[in-house]
Short mmCIF file of C-alpha atoms in Angstrom, two decimals:
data_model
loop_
_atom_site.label_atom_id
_atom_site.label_comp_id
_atom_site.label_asym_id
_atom_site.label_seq_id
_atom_site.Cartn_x
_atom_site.Cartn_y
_atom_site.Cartn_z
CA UNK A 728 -12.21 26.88 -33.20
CA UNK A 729 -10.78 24.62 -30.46
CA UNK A 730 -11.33 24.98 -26.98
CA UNK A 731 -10.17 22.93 -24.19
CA UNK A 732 -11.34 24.01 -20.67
CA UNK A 733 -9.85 22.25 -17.47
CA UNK A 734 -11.50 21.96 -13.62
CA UNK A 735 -10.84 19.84 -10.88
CA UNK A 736 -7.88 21.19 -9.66
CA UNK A 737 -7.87 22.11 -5.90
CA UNK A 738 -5.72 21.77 -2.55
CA UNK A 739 -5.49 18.22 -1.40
CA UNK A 740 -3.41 16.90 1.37
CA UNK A 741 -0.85 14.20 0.51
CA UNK A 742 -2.17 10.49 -0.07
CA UNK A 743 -5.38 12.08 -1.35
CA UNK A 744 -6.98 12.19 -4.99
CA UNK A 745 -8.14 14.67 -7.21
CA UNK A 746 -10.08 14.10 -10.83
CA UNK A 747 -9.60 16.49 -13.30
CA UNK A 748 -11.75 17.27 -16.44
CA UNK A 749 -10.97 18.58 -19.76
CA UNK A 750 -13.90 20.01 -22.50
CA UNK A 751 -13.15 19.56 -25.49
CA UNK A 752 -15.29 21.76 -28.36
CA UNK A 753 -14.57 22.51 -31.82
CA UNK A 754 -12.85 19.09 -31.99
CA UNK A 755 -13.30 15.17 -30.82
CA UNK A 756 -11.45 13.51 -28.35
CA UNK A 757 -11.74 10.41 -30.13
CA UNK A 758 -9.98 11.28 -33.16
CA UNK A 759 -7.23 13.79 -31.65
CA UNK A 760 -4.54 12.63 -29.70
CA UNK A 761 -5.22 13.92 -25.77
CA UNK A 762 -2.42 14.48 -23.33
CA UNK A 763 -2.03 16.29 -19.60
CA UNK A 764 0.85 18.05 -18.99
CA UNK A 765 2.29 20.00 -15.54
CA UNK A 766 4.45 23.03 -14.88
CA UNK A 767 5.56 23.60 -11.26
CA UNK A 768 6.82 27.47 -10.98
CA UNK A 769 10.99 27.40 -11.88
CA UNK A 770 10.43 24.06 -13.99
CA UNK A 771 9.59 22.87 -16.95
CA UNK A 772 6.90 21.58 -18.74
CA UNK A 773 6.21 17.99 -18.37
CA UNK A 774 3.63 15.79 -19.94
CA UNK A 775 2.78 13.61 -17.48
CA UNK A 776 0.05 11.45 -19.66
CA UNK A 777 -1.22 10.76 -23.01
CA UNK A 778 -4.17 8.90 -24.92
CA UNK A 779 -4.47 8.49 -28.32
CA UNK A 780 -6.80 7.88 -31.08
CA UNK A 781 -6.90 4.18 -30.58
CA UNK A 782 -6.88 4.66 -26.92
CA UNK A 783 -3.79 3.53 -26.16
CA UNK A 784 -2.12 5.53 -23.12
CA UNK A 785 1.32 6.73 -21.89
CA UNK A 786 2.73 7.88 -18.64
CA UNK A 787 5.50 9.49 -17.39
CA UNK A 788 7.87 7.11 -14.76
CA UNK A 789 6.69 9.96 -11.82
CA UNK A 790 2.92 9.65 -12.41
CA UNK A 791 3.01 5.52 -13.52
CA UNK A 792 0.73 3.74 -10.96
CA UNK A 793 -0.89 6.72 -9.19
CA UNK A 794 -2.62 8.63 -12.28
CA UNK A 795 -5.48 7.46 -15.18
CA UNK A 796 -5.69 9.03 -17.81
CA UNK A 797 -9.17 8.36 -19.86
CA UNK A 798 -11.76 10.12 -22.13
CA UNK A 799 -15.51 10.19 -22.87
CA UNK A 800 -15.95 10.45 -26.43
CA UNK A 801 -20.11 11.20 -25.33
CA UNK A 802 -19.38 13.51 -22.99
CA UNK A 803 -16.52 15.03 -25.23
CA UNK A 804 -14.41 14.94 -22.09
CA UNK A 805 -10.61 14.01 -20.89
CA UNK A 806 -9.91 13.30 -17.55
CA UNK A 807 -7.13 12.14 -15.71
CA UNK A 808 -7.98 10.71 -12.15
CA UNK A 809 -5.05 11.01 -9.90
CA UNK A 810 -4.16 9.25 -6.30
CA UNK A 811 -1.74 8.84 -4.36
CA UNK A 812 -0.71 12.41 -4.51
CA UNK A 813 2.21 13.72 -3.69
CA UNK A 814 3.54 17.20 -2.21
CA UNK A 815 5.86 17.36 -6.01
CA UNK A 816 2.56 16.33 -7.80
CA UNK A 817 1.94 20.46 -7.18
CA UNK A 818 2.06 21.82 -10.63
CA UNK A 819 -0.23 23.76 -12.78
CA UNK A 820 -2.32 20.98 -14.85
CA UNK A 821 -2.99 22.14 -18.60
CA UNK A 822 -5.28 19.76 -21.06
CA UNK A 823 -3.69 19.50 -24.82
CA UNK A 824 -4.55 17.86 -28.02
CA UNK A 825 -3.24 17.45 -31.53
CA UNK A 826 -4.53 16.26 -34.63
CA UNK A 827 -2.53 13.01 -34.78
CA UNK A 828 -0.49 14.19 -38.07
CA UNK A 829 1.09 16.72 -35.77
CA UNK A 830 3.89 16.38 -34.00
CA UNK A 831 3.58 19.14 -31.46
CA UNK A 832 0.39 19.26 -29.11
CA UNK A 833 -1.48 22.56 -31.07
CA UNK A 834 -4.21 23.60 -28.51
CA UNK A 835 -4.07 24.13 -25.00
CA UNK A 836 -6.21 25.03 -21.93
CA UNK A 837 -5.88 27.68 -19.53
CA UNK A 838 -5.14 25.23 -17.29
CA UNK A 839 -6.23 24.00 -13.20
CA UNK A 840 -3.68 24.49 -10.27
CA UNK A 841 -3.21 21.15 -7.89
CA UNK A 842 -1.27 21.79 -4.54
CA UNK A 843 -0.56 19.09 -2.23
CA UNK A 844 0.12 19.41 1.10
CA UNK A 845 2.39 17.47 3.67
#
C-alpha cells in the first residue's frame, strides 16, 4: 500500500523559506512520477511542481524561480524547497505520485498547511 506523508509546513513571514518533505512507502520515488500540488480555501487545486522518472521537472508560471522541487531516491523522500514566499503562496501543500502509465496522480498525502504573512 502507498503512503505519502508531508511536514514542513508552518507560518512564515513573507520573503522567507520553508522546505517541505514528502515519505514515500509502499512505492519509489525514482520510478513514479512525483508532483506538489496547493489548495487555498475557495480555490482550486493547483499543481504547482512536478518531477519525473528521469528527473526532469516542471513548474507552474506562479512558483517558477522561487520553488525546487527534488527527491532522494535513498532517503525515499520528495521535497520541494520554497523561497521567496509570498502572502498567495498560503495554500494547503499535498505530496502526489503516479505510476508513470497513469494519467491522473493516484495517491495523495494528507497534506502540510503554509501561511505567509505580510
Amino acid at each position: 500500500q502507498v503512503q505519502l506523508v508531508e511536514s514542513g509546513g508552518g507560518s512564515v513571514q513573507a520573503g522567507g523559506s520553508l522546505r517541505l518533505s514528502c515519505v514515500a512507502s509502499g512505492t519509489t520515488v525514482s520510478t513514479y512520477w512525483m508532483a506538489w500540488f496547493r489548495q487555498a480555501p475557495g480555490k482550486e487545486r493547483e499543481r504547482v511542481a512536478a518531477i519525473y522518472g528521469d528527473g526532469s521537472v516542471r513548474y507552474s508560471d506562479s512558483v517558477k524561480g522561487r520553488f525546487t522541487i527534488s527527491k532522494d531516491p535513498a532517503k525515499n523522500t520528495l521535497y520541494m524547497q520554497m523561497n521567496s514566499l509570498k502572502p498567495e503562496d498560503t495554500a494547503m501543500y499535498y505530496c502526489a505520485a503516479k505510476p508513470p502509465f497513469r494519467v491522473d496522480y493516484t495517491y495523495w498525502g494528507q497534506g502540510t498547511q503554509v501561511t505567509v504573512s505580510s
